[in-house]
Short mmCIF file of C-alpha atoms and ligand atoms in Angstrom, two decimals:
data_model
loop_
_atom_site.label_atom_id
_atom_site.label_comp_id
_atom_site.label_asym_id
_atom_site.label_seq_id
_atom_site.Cartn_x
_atom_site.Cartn_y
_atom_site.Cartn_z
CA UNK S 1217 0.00 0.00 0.00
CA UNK S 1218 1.36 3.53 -1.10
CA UNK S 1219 0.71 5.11 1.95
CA UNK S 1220 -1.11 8.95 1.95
CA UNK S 1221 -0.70 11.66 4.11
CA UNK S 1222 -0.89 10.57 7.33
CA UNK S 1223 -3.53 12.05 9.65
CA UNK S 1224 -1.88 11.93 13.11
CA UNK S 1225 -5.09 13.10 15.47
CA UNK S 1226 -8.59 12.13 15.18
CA UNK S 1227 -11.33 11.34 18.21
CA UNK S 1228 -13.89 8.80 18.43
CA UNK S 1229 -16.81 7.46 20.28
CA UNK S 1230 -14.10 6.66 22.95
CA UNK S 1231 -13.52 10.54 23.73
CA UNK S 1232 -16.06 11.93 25.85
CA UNK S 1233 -16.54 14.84 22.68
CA UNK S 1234 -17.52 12.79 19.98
CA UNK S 1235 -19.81 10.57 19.08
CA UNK S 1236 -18.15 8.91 15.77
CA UNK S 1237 -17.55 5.65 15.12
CA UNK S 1238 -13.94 4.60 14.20
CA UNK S 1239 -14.92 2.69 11.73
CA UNK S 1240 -16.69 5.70 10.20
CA UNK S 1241 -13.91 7.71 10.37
CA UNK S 1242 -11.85 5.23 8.69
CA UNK S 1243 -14.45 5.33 5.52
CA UNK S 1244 -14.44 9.08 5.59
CA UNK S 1245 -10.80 9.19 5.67
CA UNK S 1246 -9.99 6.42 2.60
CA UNK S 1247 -13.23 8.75 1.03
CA UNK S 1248 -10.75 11.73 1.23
CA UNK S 1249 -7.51 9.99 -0.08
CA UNK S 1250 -6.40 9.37 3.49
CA UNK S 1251 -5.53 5.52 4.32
CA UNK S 1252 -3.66 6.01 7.19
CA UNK S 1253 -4.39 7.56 10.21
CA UNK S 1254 -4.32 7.28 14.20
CA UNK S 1255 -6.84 7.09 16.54
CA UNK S 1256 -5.95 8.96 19.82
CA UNK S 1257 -9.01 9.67 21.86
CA UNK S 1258 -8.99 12.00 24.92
CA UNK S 1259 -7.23 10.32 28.18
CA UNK S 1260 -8.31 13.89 30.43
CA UNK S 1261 -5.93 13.20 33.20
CA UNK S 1262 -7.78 15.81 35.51
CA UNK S 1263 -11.55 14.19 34.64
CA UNK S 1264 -9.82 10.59 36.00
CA UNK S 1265 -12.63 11.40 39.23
CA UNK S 1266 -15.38 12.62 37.27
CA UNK S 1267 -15.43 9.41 35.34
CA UNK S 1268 -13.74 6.47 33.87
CA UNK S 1269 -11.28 7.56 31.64
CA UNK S 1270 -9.08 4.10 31.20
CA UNK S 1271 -11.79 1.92 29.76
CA UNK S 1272 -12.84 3.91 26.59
CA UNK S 1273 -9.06 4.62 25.95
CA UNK S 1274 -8.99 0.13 26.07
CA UNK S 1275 -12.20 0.11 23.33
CA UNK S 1276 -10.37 2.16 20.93
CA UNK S 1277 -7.12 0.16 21.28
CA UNK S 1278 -9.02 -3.12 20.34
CA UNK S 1279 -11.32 -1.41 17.95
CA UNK S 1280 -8.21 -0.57 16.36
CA UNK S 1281 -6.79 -3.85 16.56
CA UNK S 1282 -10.10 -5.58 14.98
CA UNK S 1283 -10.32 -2.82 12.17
CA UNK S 1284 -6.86 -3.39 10.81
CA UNK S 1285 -7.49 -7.09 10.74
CA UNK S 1286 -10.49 -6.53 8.50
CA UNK S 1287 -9.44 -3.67 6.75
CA UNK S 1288 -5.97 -5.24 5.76
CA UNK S 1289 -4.27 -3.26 2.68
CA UNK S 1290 -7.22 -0.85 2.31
CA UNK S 1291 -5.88 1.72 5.51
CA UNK S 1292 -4.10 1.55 8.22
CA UNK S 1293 -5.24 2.42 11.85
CA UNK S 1294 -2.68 3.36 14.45
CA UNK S 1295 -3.61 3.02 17.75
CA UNK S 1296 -3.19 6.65 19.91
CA UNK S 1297 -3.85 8.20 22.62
CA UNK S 1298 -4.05 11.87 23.61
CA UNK S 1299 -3.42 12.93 26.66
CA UNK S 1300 -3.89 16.11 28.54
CA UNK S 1301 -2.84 17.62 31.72
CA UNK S 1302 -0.54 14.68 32.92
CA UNK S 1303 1.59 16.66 35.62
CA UNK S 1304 -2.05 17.47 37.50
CA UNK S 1305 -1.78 14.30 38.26
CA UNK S 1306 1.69 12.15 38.19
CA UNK S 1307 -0.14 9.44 39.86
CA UNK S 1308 -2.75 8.87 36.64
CA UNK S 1309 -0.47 9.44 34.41
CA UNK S 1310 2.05 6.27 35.64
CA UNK S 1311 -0.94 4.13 35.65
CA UNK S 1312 -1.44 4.89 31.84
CA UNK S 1313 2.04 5.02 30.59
CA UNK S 1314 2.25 1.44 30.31
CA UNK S 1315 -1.50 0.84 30.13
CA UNK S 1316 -1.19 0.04 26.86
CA UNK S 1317 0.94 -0.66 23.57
CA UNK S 1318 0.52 2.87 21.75
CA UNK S 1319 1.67 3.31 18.48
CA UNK S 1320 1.65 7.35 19.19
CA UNK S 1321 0.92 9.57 22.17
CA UNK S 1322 0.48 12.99 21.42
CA UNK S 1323 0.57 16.07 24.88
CA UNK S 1324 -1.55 17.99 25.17
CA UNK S 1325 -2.14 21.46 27.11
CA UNK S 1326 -6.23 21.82 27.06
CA UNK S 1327 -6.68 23.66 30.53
CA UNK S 1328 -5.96 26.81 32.33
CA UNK S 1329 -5.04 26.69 35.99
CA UNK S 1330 -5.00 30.45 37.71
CA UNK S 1331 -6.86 32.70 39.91
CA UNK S 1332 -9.50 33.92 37.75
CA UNK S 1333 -10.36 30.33 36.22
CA UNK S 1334 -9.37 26.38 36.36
CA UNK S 1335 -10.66 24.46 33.70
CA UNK S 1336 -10.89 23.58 30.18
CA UNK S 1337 -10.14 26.74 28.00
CA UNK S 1338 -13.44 25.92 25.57
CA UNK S 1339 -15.18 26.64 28.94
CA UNK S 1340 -13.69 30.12 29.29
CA UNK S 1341 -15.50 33.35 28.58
CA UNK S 1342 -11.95 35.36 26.93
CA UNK S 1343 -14.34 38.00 25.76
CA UNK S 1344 -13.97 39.04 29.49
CA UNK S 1345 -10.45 39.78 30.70
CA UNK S 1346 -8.47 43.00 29.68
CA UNK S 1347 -5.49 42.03 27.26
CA UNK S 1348 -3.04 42.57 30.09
CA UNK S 1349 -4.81 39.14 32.09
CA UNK S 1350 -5.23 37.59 28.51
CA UNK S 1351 -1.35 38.01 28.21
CA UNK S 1352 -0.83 36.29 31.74
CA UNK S 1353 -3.27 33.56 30.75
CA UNK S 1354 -1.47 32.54 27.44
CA UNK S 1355 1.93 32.99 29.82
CA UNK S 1356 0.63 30.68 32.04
CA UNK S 1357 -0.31 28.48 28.96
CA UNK S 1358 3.37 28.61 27.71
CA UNK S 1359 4.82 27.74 31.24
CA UNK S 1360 2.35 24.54 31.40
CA UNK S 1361 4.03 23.30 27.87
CA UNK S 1362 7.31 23.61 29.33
CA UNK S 1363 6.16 21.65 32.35
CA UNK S 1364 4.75 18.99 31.00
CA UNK S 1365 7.63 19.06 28.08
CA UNK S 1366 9.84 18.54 31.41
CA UNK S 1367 7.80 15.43 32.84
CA UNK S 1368 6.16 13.57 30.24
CA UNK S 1369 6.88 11.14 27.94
CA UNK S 1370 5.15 11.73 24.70
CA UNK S 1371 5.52 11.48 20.51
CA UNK S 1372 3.89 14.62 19.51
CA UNK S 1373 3.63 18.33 20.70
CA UNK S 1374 -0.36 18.91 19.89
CA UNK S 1375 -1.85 22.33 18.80
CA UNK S 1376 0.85 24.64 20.00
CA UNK S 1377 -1.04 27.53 20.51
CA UNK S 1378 -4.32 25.93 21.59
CA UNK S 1379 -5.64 29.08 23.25
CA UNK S 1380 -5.79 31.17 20.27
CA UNK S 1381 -8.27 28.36 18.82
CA UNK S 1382 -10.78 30.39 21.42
CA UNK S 1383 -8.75 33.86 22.07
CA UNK S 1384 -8.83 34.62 18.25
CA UNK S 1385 -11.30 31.98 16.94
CA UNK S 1386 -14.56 32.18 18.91
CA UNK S 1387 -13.85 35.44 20.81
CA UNK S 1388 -12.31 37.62 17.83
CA UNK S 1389 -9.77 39.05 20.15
CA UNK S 1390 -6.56 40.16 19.04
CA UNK S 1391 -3.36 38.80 20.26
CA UNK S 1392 0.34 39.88 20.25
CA UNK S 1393 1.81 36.45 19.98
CA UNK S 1394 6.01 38.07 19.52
CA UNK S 1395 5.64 38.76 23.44
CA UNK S 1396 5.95 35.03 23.96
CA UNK S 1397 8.59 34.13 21.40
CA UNK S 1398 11.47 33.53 23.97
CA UNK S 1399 8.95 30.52 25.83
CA UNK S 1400 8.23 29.65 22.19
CA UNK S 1401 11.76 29.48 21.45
CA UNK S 1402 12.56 27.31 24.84
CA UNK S 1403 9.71 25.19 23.55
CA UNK S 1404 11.02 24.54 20.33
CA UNK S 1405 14.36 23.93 21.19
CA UNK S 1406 13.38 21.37 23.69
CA UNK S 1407 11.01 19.16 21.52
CA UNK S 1408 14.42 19.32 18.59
CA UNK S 1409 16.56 17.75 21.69
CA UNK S 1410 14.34 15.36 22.35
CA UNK S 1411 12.98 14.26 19.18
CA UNK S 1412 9.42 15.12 19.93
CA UNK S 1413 6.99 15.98 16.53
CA UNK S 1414 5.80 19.53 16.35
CA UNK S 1415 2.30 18.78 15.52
CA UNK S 1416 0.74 21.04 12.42
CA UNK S 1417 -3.05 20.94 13.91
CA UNK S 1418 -5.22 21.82 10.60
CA UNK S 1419 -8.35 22.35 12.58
CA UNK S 1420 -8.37 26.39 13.34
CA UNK S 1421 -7.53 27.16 9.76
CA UNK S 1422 -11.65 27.50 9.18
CA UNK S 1423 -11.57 29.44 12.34
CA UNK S 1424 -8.66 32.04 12.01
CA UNK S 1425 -6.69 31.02 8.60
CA UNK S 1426 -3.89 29.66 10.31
CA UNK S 1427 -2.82 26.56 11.85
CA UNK S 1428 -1.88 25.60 15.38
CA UNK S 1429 0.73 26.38 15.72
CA UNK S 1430 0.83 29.63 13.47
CA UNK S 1431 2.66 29.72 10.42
CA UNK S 1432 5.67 31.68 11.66
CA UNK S 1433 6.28 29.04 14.20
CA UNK S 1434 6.11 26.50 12.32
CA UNK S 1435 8.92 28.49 10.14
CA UNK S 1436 10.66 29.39 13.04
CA UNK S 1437 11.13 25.22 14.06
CA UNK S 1438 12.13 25.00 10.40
CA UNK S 1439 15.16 27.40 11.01
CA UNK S 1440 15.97 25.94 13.90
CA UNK S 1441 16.78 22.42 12.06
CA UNK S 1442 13.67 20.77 13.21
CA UNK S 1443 11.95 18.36 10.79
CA UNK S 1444 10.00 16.15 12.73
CA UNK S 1445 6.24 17.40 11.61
CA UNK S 1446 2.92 15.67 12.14
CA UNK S 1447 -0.18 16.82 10.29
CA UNK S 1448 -3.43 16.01 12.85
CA UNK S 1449 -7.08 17.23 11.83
CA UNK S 1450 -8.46 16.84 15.42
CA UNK S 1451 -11.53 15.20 13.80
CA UNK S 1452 -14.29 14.91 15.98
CA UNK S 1453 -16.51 14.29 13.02
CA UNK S 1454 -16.41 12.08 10.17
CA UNK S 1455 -16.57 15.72 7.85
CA UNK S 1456 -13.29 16.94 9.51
CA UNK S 1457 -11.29 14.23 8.43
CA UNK S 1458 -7.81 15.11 7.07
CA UNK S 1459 -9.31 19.07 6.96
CA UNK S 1460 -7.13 21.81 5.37
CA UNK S 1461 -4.22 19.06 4.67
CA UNK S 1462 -3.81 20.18 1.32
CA UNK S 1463 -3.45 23.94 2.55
CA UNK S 1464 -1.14 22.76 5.42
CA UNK S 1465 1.25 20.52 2.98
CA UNK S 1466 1.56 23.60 0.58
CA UNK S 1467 2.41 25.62 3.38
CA UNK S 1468 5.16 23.38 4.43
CA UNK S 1469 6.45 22.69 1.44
CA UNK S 1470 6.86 26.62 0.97
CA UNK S 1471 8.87 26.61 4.07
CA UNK S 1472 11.00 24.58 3.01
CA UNK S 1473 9.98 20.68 4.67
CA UNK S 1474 10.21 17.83 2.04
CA UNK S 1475 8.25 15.22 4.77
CA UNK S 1476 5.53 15.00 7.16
CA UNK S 1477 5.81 12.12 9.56
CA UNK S 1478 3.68 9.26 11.42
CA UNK S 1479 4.43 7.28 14.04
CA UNK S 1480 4.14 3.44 14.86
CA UNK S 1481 5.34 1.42 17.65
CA UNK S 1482 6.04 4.88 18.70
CA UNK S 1483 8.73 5.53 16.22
CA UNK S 1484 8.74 8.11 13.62
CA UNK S 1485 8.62 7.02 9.35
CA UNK S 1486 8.97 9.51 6.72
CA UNK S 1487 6.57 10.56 3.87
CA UNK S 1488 7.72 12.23 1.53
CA UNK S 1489 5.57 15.34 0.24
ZN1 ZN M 716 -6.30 18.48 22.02
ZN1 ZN M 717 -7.59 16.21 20.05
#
């Protein structure tokens, strides 16, 4: 199988946002050229008392499992997990580590934890705070990257830049993102070291005509050396499938990238764009 562009970060019935079926997903995705993809569903470290968040991440592995078997040569699932806020809770996160054989684990940065708010940023009102407590909201965002850049163990660097998806998408406020170049920098430099994919997260390009994160970013990881890139969708619906990929490999081809990678057995392959 000549293998497409892979699509690195898609959600399922197994995420506690989305109702699709993987196996829906996987038609939508060969629909749109796409025959290989991963499925990495939501594992909300900070939701672990709220609900069970283990045994849906366990369906999705052996939906996986049973979908490749059938689905042989047509696409290829990889079996992923997403996982959010793991240095809330070091004790949750060493329980999942090993919970299962990923081919991919993307971190992720979805909440805000400060004086004027703890929770999920969709939950947010950011039409609210002056731009001076925006500011220390998205530096507080920055400094949780770094943190969890210093404790976890993970494949790919999702949505750099995840605030903005709300900030600038739903709330049409402006931000001056050169303020936080020097964390962005740090941030950069320390995914390079360790070999960790900066993921190109197609999903706010409807929203704000950009990616996650932004284009100059993304340039400025190029200039840096880095190479490692993921493409990821975000699909929570079968429509969203491999969204925007074709504006996102045109960009990076621009830039100057000649690859986009996947991941399996949590090891990176190249293809070639
Ligand atoms: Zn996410
Ligand atoms: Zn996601």
């Amino acid at each position: 199988m000549v293998l497409s562009i892979p699509d690195m970060h898609t959600h399922s019935e197994y995420s506690h946002d989305s109702k699709c079926k993987i196996e829906d997903m996987m038609r939508s995705q060969i629909e749109k050229g796409t025959n290989i993809f991963a499925v990495t569903d939501h594992f909300d470290s900070y939701c672990y008392n709220d609900y069970d968040i283990f045994t849906p991440i366990k369906k999705a592995y052996d939906t996986v499992a049973q979908l490749n078997k059938l689905h042989h040569g047509e696409c290829q699932l990889l079996a992923g997990i997403e996982i959010s806020e793991a240095f809330w809770h070091p004790d949750i996160y060493e329980k999942i580590k090993y919970y299962l054989d990923f081919d991919v684990i993307i971190g992720s940065v979805h909440c805000l934890r400060s004086k004027y708010y703890t929770g999920a940023y969709s939950g947010f009102d950011f039409s609210k705070p002056s731009q001076a407590v925006l500011n220390e909201l998205l530096d507080l965002y920055f400094d949780d990257v770094l943190t969890m850049l210093d404790f976890m163990d993970f494949d790919i660097l999702a949505h750099l830049t995840c605030p903005l998806r709300y900030i600038i998408g739903h709330y049409h406020r402006e931000v001056d993102i050169s303020r936080f170049i020097p964390k962005i920098h740090k941030i950069l430099d320390v995914i390079i070291d360790r070999n960790i994919a900066l993921e190109v997260n197609t999903s706010s390009f409807d929203l704000f005509n950009d990616f996650m994160p932004t284009t100059n970013i993304i340039k400025m990881y190029y200039d840096k050396g880095g190479r490692l890139i993921t493409l990821g969708s975000d699909a929570h619906i079968i429509e969203r499938a491999s969204i925007n990929f074709d504006k996102a490999v045109k960009v990076l081809k621009e830039i100057g990238f000649d690859g986009v990678y996947y991941y399996k057995k949590r090891k990176p392959h190249k293809i070639n764009i």
